mmCIF file of C-alpha atoms in Angstrom:
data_model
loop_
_atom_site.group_PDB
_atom_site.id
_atom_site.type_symbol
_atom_site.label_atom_id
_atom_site.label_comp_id
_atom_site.label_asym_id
_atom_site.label_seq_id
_atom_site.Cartn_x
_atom_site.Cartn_y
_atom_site.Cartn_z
ATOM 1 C CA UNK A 1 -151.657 98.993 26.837
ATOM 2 C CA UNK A 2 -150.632 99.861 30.373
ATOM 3 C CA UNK A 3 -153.934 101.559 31.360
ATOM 4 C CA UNK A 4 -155.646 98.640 29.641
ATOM 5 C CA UNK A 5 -154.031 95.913 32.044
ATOM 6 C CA UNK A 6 -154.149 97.693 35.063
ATOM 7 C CA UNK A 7 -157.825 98.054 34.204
ATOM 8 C CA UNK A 8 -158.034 94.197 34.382
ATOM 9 C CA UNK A 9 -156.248 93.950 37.349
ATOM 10 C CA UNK A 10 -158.444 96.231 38.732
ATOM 11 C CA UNK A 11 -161.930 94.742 37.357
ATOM 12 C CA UNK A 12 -160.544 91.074 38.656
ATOM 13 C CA UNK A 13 -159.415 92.383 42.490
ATOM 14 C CA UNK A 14 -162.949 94.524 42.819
ATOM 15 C CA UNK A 15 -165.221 91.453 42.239
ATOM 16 C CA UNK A 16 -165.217 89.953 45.626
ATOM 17 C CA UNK A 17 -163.754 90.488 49.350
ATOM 18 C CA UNK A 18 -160.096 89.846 49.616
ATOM 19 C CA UNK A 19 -159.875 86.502 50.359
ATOM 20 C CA UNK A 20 -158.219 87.416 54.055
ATOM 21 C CA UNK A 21 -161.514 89.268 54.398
ATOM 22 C CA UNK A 22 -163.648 86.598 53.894
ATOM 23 C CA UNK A 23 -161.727 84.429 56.487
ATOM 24 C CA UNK A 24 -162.114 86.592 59.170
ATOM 25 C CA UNK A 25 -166.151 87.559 58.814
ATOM 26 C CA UNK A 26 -166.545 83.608 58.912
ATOM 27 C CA UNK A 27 -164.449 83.372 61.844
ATOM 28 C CA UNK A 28 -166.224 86.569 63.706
ATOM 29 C CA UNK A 29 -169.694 84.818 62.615
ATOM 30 C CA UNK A 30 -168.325 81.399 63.980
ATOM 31 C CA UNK A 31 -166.778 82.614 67.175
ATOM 32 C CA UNK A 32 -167.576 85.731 67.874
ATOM 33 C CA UNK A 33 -170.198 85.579 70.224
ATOM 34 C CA UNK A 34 -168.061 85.295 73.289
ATOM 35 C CA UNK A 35 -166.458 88.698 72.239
ATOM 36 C CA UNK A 36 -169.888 90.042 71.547
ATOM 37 C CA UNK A 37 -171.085 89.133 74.796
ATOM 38 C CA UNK A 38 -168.304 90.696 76.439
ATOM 39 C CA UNK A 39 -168.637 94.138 74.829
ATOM 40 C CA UNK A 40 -172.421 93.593 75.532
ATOM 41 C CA UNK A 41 -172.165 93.136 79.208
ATOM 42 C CA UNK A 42 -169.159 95.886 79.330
ATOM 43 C CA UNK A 43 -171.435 98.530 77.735
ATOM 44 C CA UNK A 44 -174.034 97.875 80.020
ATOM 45 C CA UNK A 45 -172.049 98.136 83.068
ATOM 46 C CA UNK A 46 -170.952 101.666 81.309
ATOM 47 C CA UNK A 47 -174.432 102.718 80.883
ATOM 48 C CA UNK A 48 -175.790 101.653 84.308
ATOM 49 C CA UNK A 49 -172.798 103.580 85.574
ATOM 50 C CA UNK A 50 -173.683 106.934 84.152
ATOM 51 C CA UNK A 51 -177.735 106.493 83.955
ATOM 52 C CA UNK A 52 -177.252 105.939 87.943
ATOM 53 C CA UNK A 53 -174.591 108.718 88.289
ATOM 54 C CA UNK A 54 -177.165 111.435 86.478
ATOM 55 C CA UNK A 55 -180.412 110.532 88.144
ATOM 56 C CA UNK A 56 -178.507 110.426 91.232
ATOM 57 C CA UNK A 57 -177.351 114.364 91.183
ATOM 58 C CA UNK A 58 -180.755 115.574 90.101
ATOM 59 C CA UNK A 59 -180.644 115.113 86.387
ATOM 60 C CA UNK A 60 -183.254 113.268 85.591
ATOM 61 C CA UNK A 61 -181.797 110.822 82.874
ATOM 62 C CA UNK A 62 -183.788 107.184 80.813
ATOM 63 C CA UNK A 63 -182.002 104.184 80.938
ATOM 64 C CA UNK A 64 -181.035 104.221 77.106
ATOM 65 C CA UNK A 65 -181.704 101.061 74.367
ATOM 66 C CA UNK A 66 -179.719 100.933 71.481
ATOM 67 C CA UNK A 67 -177.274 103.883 71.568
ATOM 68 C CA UNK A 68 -174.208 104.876 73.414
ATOM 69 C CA UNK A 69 -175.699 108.320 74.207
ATOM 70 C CA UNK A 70 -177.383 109.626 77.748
ATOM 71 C CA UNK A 71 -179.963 112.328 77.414
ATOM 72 C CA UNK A 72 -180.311 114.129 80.756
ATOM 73 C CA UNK A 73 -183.114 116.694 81.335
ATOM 74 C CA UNK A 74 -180.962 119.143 82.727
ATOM 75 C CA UNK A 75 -184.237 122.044 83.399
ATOM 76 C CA UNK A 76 -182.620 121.871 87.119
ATOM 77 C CA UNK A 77 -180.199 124.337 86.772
ATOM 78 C CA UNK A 78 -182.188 127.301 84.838
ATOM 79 C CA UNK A 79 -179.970 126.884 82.012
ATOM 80 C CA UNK A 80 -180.635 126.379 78.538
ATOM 81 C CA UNK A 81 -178.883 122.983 77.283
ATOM 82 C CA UNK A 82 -176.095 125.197 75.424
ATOM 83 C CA UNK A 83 -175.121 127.600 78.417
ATOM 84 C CA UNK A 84 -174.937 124.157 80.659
ATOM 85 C CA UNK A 85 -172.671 122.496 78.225
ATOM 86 C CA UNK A 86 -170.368 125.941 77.346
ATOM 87 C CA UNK A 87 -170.657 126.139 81.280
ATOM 88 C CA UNK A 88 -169.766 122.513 82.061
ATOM 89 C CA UNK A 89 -166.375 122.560 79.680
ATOM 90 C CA UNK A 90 -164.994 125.686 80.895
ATOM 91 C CA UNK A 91 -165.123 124.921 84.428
ATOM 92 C CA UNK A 92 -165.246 121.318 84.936
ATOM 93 C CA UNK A 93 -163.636 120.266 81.426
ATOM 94 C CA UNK A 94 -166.721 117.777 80.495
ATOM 95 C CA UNK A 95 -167.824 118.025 77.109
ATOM 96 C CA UNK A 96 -171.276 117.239 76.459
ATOM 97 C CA UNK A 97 -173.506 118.355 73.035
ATOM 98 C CA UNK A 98 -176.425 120.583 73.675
ATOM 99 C CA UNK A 99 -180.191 118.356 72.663
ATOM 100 C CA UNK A 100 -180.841 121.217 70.880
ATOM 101 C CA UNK A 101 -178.372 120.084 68.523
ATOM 102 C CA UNK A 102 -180.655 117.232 67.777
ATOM 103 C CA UNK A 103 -183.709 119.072 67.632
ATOM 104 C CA UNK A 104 -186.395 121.087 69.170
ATOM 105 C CA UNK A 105 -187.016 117.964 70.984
ATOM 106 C CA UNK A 106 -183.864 118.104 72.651
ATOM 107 C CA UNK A 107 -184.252 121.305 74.207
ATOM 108 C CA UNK A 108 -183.281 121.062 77.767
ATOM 109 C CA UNK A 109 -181.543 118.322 77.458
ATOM 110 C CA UNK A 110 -177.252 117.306 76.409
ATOM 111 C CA UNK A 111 -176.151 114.600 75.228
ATOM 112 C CA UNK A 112 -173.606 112.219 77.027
ATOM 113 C CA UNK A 113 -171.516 109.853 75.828
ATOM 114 C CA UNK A 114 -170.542 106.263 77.489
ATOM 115 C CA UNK A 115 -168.145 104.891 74.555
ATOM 116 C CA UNK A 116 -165.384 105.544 76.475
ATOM 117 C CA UNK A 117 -163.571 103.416 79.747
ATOM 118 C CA UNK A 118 -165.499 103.055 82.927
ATOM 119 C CA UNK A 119 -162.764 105.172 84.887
ATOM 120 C CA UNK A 120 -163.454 108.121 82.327
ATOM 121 C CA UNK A 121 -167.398 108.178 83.330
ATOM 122 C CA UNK A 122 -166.207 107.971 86.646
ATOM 123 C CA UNK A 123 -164.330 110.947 86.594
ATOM 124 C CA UNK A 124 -166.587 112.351 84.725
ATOM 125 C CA UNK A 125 -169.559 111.889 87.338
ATOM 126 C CA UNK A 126 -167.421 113.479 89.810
ATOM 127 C CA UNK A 127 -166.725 116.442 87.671
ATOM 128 C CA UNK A 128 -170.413 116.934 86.713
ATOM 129 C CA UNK A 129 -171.438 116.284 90.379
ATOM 130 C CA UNK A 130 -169.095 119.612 91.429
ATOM 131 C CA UNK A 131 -171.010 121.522 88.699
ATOM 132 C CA UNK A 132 -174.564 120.135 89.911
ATOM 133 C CA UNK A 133 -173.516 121.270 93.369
ATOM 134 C CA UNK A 134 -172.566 124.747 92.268
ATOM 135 C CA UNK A 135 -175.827 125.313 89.590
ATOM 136 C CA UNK A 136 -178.051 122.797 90.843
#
């Protein structure tokens, strides 16, 4: 009898979104935007920021569309993508992932992320910009 009302319970509280749920997609949908528009306009300072910072050290880098990722060429330095980004940790303490991760596509290329704050990519530019001057 137990297992049989607890099964009810269950069955009745699985049908729909909790009800606190519900009200705060309809306030996000109603309201949100300005939020939205916010994070928009803070990611794309981000990405400008480290797009900018790459190209401008020699690493040839796309302004990315839809992702929170950098892929710089990094053929510059004679290195394949997973020596530069063992290299790059041990002596600067940037983490990057190798493109070849990814792919034989993204050979010769790392990955580099921008979800993190502004002053982060900013130390990190400086940190990667040390490296490029030693292996560039």
């Amino acid at each position: 009898n137990i297992i049989k009302g607890l099964v009810r319970i269950h069955q009745y509280t699985i049908m729909s979104a909790p009800t606190i749920a519900q009200a705060a997609a309809l306030e996000a949908i109603l309201n949100g935007q300005e939020h939205v528009e916010c994070m928009r306009n803070e990611y794309d300072r981000r990405r400008k920021l480290i797009v900018s910072g790459l190209n401008e050290f020699g690493l040839p880098t796309f302004e990315p569309h839809g992702a929170f990722y950098a892929f710089p060429q990094i053929s510059i330095t004679g290195m394949d993508d997973e020596t530069f980004a063992q290299k790059l940790l041990s002596e600067e303490r940037v983490a990057v992932v190798p493109g070849s991760s990814f792919g034989a596509g993204g050979d010769g290329f790392v990955r580099c992320s921008y979800a993190t704050a502004y002053e982060k990519i900013e130390e990190a530019l400086r940190r990667m910009d040390r490296f490029m001057r030693r292996h560039g």
